[in-house]
Amino acid sequence: MNNVMIIMKKQRKDTLKNIAVLIQFIMFPLLGIIMTNAMKNANMPKNFFADLFAVMYIGMAPLTSVLAIISEEKEKNTLRVLMMADVTPAQYLSGIGLYVFLACMLGEIVFCCLLEGVTGMNRVFFLCIAAVGILASMLLGAAIGIGSRNQIEATSIGMPVMMIFSFLPMLSMFNDKIAKLAKITYSEQIRFLISNLENSGSCASHVAVIIMNMVLFGAIFFRKCRIVFTK
Amino acid sequence: MKTLIEVNNLSYSIGTQKILNDISLTIERGCIIGLLGPSGAGKTTLVNILTKQVKPEKGTVDILEKNVVSGIMMDCFGLYERLTVLDNLEIFADIYKVPHARIDALLNKVELADAKKTNVCNLSKGMRNRVNFCRALLKEVDILYLDEPTSGLDPATTNKIHALIEEERKRGTAIFLTTHNMHEAESLCDSIILLNEGNIIEQGVPRKLCMKYNIENTVAVTLKNGETCMLPNSRESADAFFEMMKNEKIVSIHSSEPDLEKVFLYLTGRSLAE
């Protein structure tokens, strides 16, 4: 078994006993199922809850879970022990990243199943957009987790960041000023793409914003990695 | 004894503060080397450099044999609290590519076989220490770095850890032990290094060091009336001894060379416990 798989296996066992992380993975899919089935109102936009919670899930779950896992490992010295056991930073981050990505994609598959009146092709497109969003959130979460000295510091930085990316898309539906501001965030662009799956039109500008966000998060992530892992 | 690691002129600073200054030492197979010093002397930094966690500012650490495998037991546990003892050890057995059967053998050795399905968060400090020790021994190591392995443990657990360290030494493992417990150093170590403010102030065999600094050179005589008198260990005391023995006054006679604590105090004016 290679080290990436070992880290993933370790994380699977740990998550099942870690309510704080487990709840991140299941809360929104569960809310999505409940709300979609409980509130079937003809005046509501189609797939309102599935779209809304899918985007909130993308902004919240990968970011907070990666951040919590990494900062806890730093604080409790388990990361240091792994590094001394010749697990490379790349292997560790790949293991954690792959695990969180797969767990979050399972959540997005739940939302995908909740969508009504969407073609198979568009469901695949939905999952692809979700995958990109999860990656962006994970980069940001990992950067905060690596850069923080402990869990408290990570949570204090991560919470407002998570709230911005997770809640802005929802708030932008009700306020034009917020909508203008939210346009620069990847989560708002993902909300737009997900809510307009059946509308044909160019999505280049939306993708460009997402890419710019990812480049920025990637730069922060690699800078933090360089500082912490080459110490 | 075959030299395994040679350290030459090692120095390390943080900003303007000198943490280690011109440290040179050798680590040999089948030997226990004790690194003694008060808190802040630079012990953990030296271990961090030897285990390649920190790069030295100056100097070299030469490993003189090929494929030297090292095991590390740090003062911080670094265990996954929510996972069981077995899960914790399996992670590292998989990383080291060691068969899982070795875990059971090690757990038996440290008397933790019954606790292998217990979550680490439910273990006592002594038990965690033994899990930590097991993890360090998962690989067949050539050198074992032990950073305060018995710090804060009860005497029974301390003795168990000491027995395991002795067993490893007999196997030919070089052991580098940092401690501020002078009794541990005296009873376990073949050689000790006294470290103060980043400098090696003395090194050698514990017993010989104590003899070297036996400046008062007195003998403690305990008498039947409970009194203890200190007599110079010289010709002049012979008559007094003879008189006391003739009158059957003596209960015990002990040499009174200093222990390592007193040697350290003599050399630095500081206590090891500081």
Short mmCIF file of C-alpha atoms in Angstrom, two decimals, chain B residues 135-274:
data_model
loop_
_atom_site.label_atom_id
_atom_site.label_comp_id
_atom_site.label_asym_id
_atom_site.label_seq_id
_atom_site.Cartn_x
_atom_site.Cartn_y
_atom_site.Cartn_z
CA ARG B 135 5.84 2.81 17.33
CA ALA B 136 9.52 3.72 17.55
CA LEU B 137 10.40 0.00 17.53
CA LEU B 138 8.11 -1.05 14.67
CA LYS B 139 11.11 -1.06 12.36
CA GLU B 140 14.20 -3.05 13.33
CA VAL B 141 16.18 0.05 14.19
CA ASP B 142 19.94 0.64 14.34
CA ILE B 143 19.59 3.78 16.40
CA LEU B 144 16.85 4.80 18.73
CA TYR B 145 16.35 8.43 19.78
CA LEU B 146 14.42 8.70 23.01
CA ASP B 147 13.41 12.18 24.10
CA GLU B 148 12.47 12.14 27.81
CA PRO B 149 10.98 8.62 27.57
CA THR B 150 10.00 8.40 31.22
CA SER B 151 9.10 12.01 31.92
CA GLY B 152 6.15 12.14 34.32
CA LEU B 153 5.78 8.36 34.59
CA ASP B 154 5.27 6.31 37.73
CA PRO B 155 8.19 4.14 38.92
CA ALA B 156 6.63 0.86 37.72
CA THR B 157 6.14 2.13 34.16
CA THR B 158 9.57 3.75 34.23
CA ASN B 159 11.12 0.38 35.10
CA LYS B 160 9.24 -1.30 32.24
CA ILE B 161 10.53 1.29 29.78
CA HIS B 162 14.06 0.90 31.18
CA ALA B 163 13.91 -2.88 30.72
CA LEU B 164 12.86 -2.42 27.10
CA ILE B 165 15.67 0.06 26.49
CA GLU B 166 18.17 -2.44 27.96
CA GLU B 167 16.76 -5.16 25.72
CA GLU B 168 17.28 -2.97 22.65
CA ARG B 169 20.83 -2.18 23.71
CA LYS B 170 21.59 -5.91 24.01
CA ARG B 171 20.32 -6.31 20.43
CA GLY B 172 23.08 -3.92 19.34
CA THR B 173 20.93 -0.83 18.92
CA ALA B 174 22.58 2.50 19.63
CA ILE B 175 20.40 4.52 21.97
CA PHE B 176 20.48 8.28 22.31
CA LEU B 177 18.55 9.25 25.39
CA THR B 178 17.75 12.79 26.46
CA THR B 179 16.68 13.22 30.02
CA HIS B 180 16.93 15.52 32.99
CA ASN B 181 16.58 12.56 35.35
CA MET B 182 20.09 11.89 36.68
CA HIS B 183 19.13 8.56 38.24
CA GLU B 184 17.93 7.31 34.86
CA ALA B 185 21.16 8.49 33.28
CA GLU B 186 23.33 6.88 35.96
CA SER B 187 21.56 3.54 35.87
CA LEU B 188 21.09 3.20 32.10
CA CYS B 189 23.78 5.08 30.25
CA ASP B 190 27.21 3.88 29.20
CA SER B 191 28.21 7.43 28.57
CA ILE B 192 26.66 10.78 29.33
CA ILE B 193 26.93 14.25 27.92
CA LEU B 194 26.21 17.22 30.15
CA LEU B 195 24.73 20.06 28.14
CA ASN B 196 24.30 23.59 29.44
CA GLU B 197 23.21 26.62 27.43
CA GLY B 198 24.07 24.83 24.20
CA ASN B 199 27.58 23.80 25.24
CA ILE B 200 28.91 20.37 26.20
CA ILE B 201 30.42 21.00 29.59
CA GLU B 202 31.48 17.44 30.35
CA GLN B 203 31.12 13.94 28.92
CA GLY B 204 32.12 10.43 29.89
CA VAL B 205 31.12 7.33 31.85
CA PRO B 206 28.71 8.42 34.63
CA ARG B 207 30.61 6.65 37.43
CA LYS B 208 33.96 8.03 36.30
CA LEU B 209 32.53 11.54 36.08
CA CYS B 210 31.26 11.28 39.63
CA MET B 211 34.69 10.08 40.77
CA LYS B 212 36.42 12.85 38.84
CA TYR B 213 34.46 15.51 40.69
CA ASN B 214 34.76 13.85 44.09
CA ILE B 215 36.57 16.90 45.36
CA GLU B 216 35.59 16.62 49.01
CA ASN B 217 36.73 12.96 49.01
CA THR B 218 34.99 12.04 52.22
CA VAL B 219 33.49 8.88 53.67
CA ALA B 220 30.09 8.87 55.35
CA VAL B 221 30.00 6.77 58.50
CA THR B 222 26.62 6.04 60.06
CA LEU B 223 26.81 5.21 63.73
CA LYS B 224 24.53 3.12 65.91
CA ASN B 225 23.26 6.25 67.68
CA GLY B 226 21.89 7.49 64.31
CA GLU B 227 24.59 10.07 63.83
CA THR B 228 26.37 10.30 60.46
CA CYS B 229 29.89 11.66 60.43
CA MET B 230 31.83 12.65 57.35
CA LEU B 231 35.49 11.69 57.57
CA PRO B 232 38.19 12.65 55.07
CA ASN B 233 39.09 9.64 52.93
CA SER B 234 42.76 9.82 54.02
CA ARG B 235 45.37 8.39 56.35
CA GLU B 236 44.38 10.90 59.05
CA SER B 237 40.98 9.27 59.48
CA ALA B 238 42.41 5.79 60.10
CA ASP B 239 42.67 6.14 63.88
CA ALA B 240 39.12 7.48 64.18
CA PHE B 241 37.82 4.60 62.03
CA PHE B 242 39.73 2.06 64.02
CA GLU B 243 38.38 3.47 67.27
CA MET B 244 34.77 3.38 66.05
CA MET B 245 35.11 -0.15 64.70
CA LYS B 246 36.77 -1.37 67.87
CA ASN B 247 33.82 -0.01 69.89
CA GLU B 248 31.30 -1.54 67.40
CA LYS B 249 29.73 1.88 66.80
CA ILE B 250 29.47 1.64 63.01
CA VAL B 251 26.30 0.66 61.15
CA SER B 252 27.47 1.50 57.62
CA ILE B 253 30.30 3.12 55.71
CA HIS B 254 29.73 4.75 52.33
CA SER B 255 31.92 6.64 49.96
CA SER B 256 30.37 10.04 49.33
CA GLU B 257 31.31 10.94 45.78
CA PRO B 258 28.84 13.38 44.18
CA ASP B 259 25.98 12.24 41.95
CA LEU B 260 25.47 13.70 38.48
CA GLU B 261 23.19 16.37 39.87
CA LYS B 262 25.99 17.62 42.13
CA VAL B 263 28.53 17.37 39.30
CA PHE B 264 26.27 19.50 37.14
CA LEU B 265 25.74 21.98 39.96
CA TYR B 266 29.48 22.14 40.54
CA LEU B 267 30.19 22.78 36.85
CA THR B 268 27.43 25.28 36.11
CA GLY B 269 26.06 26.58 39.38
CA ARG B 270 22.65 25.41 38.07
CA SER B 271 20.49 22.44 38.98
CA LEU B 272 19.47 19.86 36.36
CA ALA B 273 15.89 20.25 37.50
CA GLU B 274 15.79 23.97 36.65
#
